[in-house]
Amino acid sequence: MRRGQKDKAIEVCQRARRELTVLDSEAGSGEAARDQMREVWSGLEEEIRKGTLDLGAPAVLRGYVKTHWRAPAPELPAFGGE
C-alpha cells in the first residue's frame, strides 16, 4: 500500500483467504481461528478498496496473526483510518 499498489494489496488479501481454506488443524490453528482470520483479511481488503486503510495496519495485522493464530481474538482488529 505504501507504494500505491492497491491491486497487489488486494491480491494478497484474497490469496491469504484462499490459503486459509486449504489449511487444516495440523497447521496449528483451529477452525474458529481460521474463520476469524478470514474475516480479518476480508476487513483489510475492504479498507484497502475504500482507501481508508490506516498506516499502522501492517503492524496491527502482524500482531493479530502472531497472537491469534491458534485461537480467535475477543474482537476483530481495526484497520480503518476513519
PDB file of C-alpha atoms in Angstrom:
ATOM      1  CA  MET A   1       0.000   0.000   0.000  1.00  0.00           C
ATOM      2  CA  ARG A   2       2.869   2.366   0.668  1.00  0.00           C
ATOM      3  CA  ARG A   3       3.864   2.158  -2.966  1.00  0.00           C
ATOM      4  CA  GLY A   4       0.316   2.747  -4.149  1.00  0.00           C
ATOM      5  CA  GLN A   5      -0.139  -0.794  -5.386  1.00  0.00           C
ATOM      6  CA  LYS A   6      -3.727  -1.195  -4.282  1.00  0.00           C
ATOM      7  CA  ASP A   7      -4.437  -4.097  -6.664  1.00  0.00           C
ATOM      8  CA  LYS A   8      -1.425  -6.037  -5.390  1.00  0.00           C
ATOM      9  CA  ALA A   9      -2.501  -5.499  -1.783  1.00  0.00           C
ATOM     10  CA  ILE A  10      -5.993  -6.771  -2.608  1.00  0.00           C
ATOM     11  CA  GLU A  11      -4.474  -9.841  -4.275  1.00  0.00           C
ATOM     12  CA  VAL A  12      -2.515 -10.579  -1.089  1.00  0.00           C
ATOM     13  CA  CYS A  13      -5.723 -10.452   0.965  1.00  0.00           C
ATOM     14  CA  GLN A  14      -7.520 -12.763  -1.454  1.00  0.00           C
ATOM     15  CA  ARG A  15      -4.625 -15.211  -1.590  1.00  0.00           C
ATOM     16  CA  ALA A  16      -4.410 -15.304   2.209  1.00  0.00           C
ATOM     17  CA  ARG A  17      -8.104 -16.234   2.440  1.00  0.00           C
ATOM     18  CA  ARG A  18      -7.682 -18.978  -0.173  1.00  0.00           C
ATOM     19  CA  GLU A  19      -4.680 -20.430   1.614  1.00  0.00           C
ATOM     20  CA  LEU A  20      -6.543 -20.490   4.920  1.00  0.00           C
ATOM     21  CA  THR A  21      -9.174 -22.612   3.196  1.00  0.00           C
ATOM     22  CA  VAL A  22      -6.696 -25.383   2.460  1.00  0.00           C
ATOM     23  CA  LEU A  23      -5.199 -25.468   5.950  1.00  0.00           C
ATOM     24  CA  ASP A  24      -6.384 -27.980   8.486  1.00  0.00           C
ATOM     25  CA  SER A  25      -5.856 -28.457  12.202  1.00  0.00           C
ATOM     26  CA  GLU A  26      -2.374 -29.848  11.565  1.00  0.00           C
ATOM     27  CA  ALA A  27      -1.277 -26.341  10.596  1.00  0.00           C
ATOM     28  CA  GLY A  28      -1.528 -25.322  14.246  1.00  0.00           C
ATOM     29  CA  SER A  29      -4.726 -23.307  14.209  1.00  0.00           C
ATOM     30  CA  GLY A  30      -8.287 -24.266  14.963  1.00  0.00           C
ATOM     31  CA  GLU A  31     -11.238 -23.863  12.637  1.00  0.00           C
ATOM     32  CA  ALA A  32     -12.663 -20.948  14.646  1.00  0.00           C
ATOM     33  CA  ALA A  33      -9.317 -19.131  14.497  1.00  0.00           C
ATOM     34  CA  ARG A  34      -9.069 -19.680  10.737  1.00  0.00           C
ATOM     35  CA  ASP A  35     -12.646 -18.441  10.244  1.00  0.00           C
ATOM     36  CA  GLN A  36     -11.838 -15.284  12.156  1.00  0.00           C
ATOM     37  CA  MET A  37      -8.582 -14.906  10.237  1.00  0.00           C
ATOM     38  CA  ARG A  38     -10.622 -14.951   7.002  1.00  0.00           C
ATOM     39  CA  GLU A  39     -12.794 -12.157   8.429  1.00  0.00           C
ATOM     40  CA  VAL A  40      -9.661 -10.180   9.267  1.00  0.00           C
ATOM     41  CA  TRP A  41      -8.305 -10.498   5.723  1.00  0.00           C
ATOM     42  CA  SER A  42     -11.723  -9.530   4.325  1.00  0.00           C
ATOM     43  CA  GLY A  43     -11.830  -6.471   6.574  1.00  0.00           C
ATOM     44  CA  LEU A  44      -8.355  -5.464   5.491  1.00  0.00           C
ATOM     45  CA  GLU A  45      -9.329  -5.836   1.836  1.00  0.00           C
ATOM     46  CA  GLU A  46     -12.436  -3.719   2.403  1.00  0.00           C
ATOM     47  CA  GLU A  47     -10.394  -0.891   3.929  1.00  0.00           C
ATOM     48  CA  ILE A  48      -7.953  -1.076   1.004  1.00  0.00           C
ATOM     49  CA  ARG A  49     -10.795  -0.851  -1.500  1.00  0.00           C
ATOM     50  CA  LYS A  50     -12.366   2.116   0.335  1.00  0.00           C
ATOM     51  CA  GLY A  51      -8.994   3.849   0.610  1.00  0.00           C
ATOM     52  CA  THR A  52      -9.339   4.180   4.387  1.00  0.00           C
ATOM     53  CA  LEU A  53      -6.503   1.898   5.460  1.00  0.00           C
ATOM     54  CA  ASP A  54      -4.628   3.264   8.449  1.00  0.00           C
ATOM     55  CA  LEU A  55      -0.828   3.479   8.134  1.00  0.00           C
ATOM     56  CA  GLY A  56      -0.472   1.233  11.185  1.00  0.00           C
ATOM     57  CA  ALA A  57      -2.459  -1.606   9.559  1.00  0.00           C
ATOM     58  CA  PRO A  58       0.582  -3.813   8.792  1.00  0.00           C
ATOM     59  CA  ALA A  59       1.664  -3.730  12.440  1.00  0.00           C
ATOM     60  CA  VAL A  60      -1.893  -4.435  13.607  1.00  0.00           C
ATOM     61  CA  LEU A  61      -2.150  -7.404  11.221  1.00  0.00           C
ATOM     62  CA  ARG A  62       1.247  -8.772  12.216  1.00  0.00           C
ATOM     63  CA  GLY A  63       0.366  -8.574  15.927  1.00  0.00           C
ATOM     64  CA  TYR A  64      -3.015 -10.177  15.362  1.00  0.00           C
ATOM     65  CA  VAL A  65      -1.571 -13.110  13.395  1.00  0.00           C
ATOM     66  CA  LYS A  66       1.162 -13.745  15.987  1.00  0.00           C
ATOM     67  CA  THR A  67      -1.242 -13.649  18.894  1.00  0.00           C
ATOM     68  CA  HIS A  68      -4.382 -15.242  17.483  1.00  0.00           C
ATOM     69  CA  TRP A  69      -3.214 -17.857  15.000  1.00  0.00           C
ATOM     70  CA  ARG A  70      -4.370 -20.692  17.263  1.00  0.00           C
ATOM     71  CA  ALA A  71      -7.353 -19.086  18.998  1.00  0.00           C
ATOM     72  CA  PRO A  72      -9.772 -16.345  17.945  1.00  0.00           C
ATOM     73  CA  ALA A  73      -9.486 -12.876  19.432  1.00  0.00           C
ATOM     74  CA  PRO A  74     -12.333 -11.404  21.501  1.00  0.00           C
ATOM     75  CA  GLU A  75     -12.811  -8.843  18.719  1.00  0.00           C
ATOM     76  CA  LEU A  76     -11.518  -8.187  15.222  1.00  0.00           C
ATOM     77  CA  PRO A  77      -8.664  -5.722  14.736  1.00  0.00           C
ATOM     78  CA  ALA A  78      -9.472  -2.354  13.191  1.00  0.00           C
ATOM     79  CA  PHE A  79      -7.605  -1.292  10.054  1.00  0.00           C
ATOM     80  CA  GLY A  80      -9.518   1.809   9.020  1.00  0.00           C
ATOM     81  CA  GLY A  81      -8.266   5.301   9.461  1.00  0.00           C
ATOM     82  CA  GLU A  82     -11.724   6.842   9.752  1.00  0.00           C
TER      83      GLU A  82
END
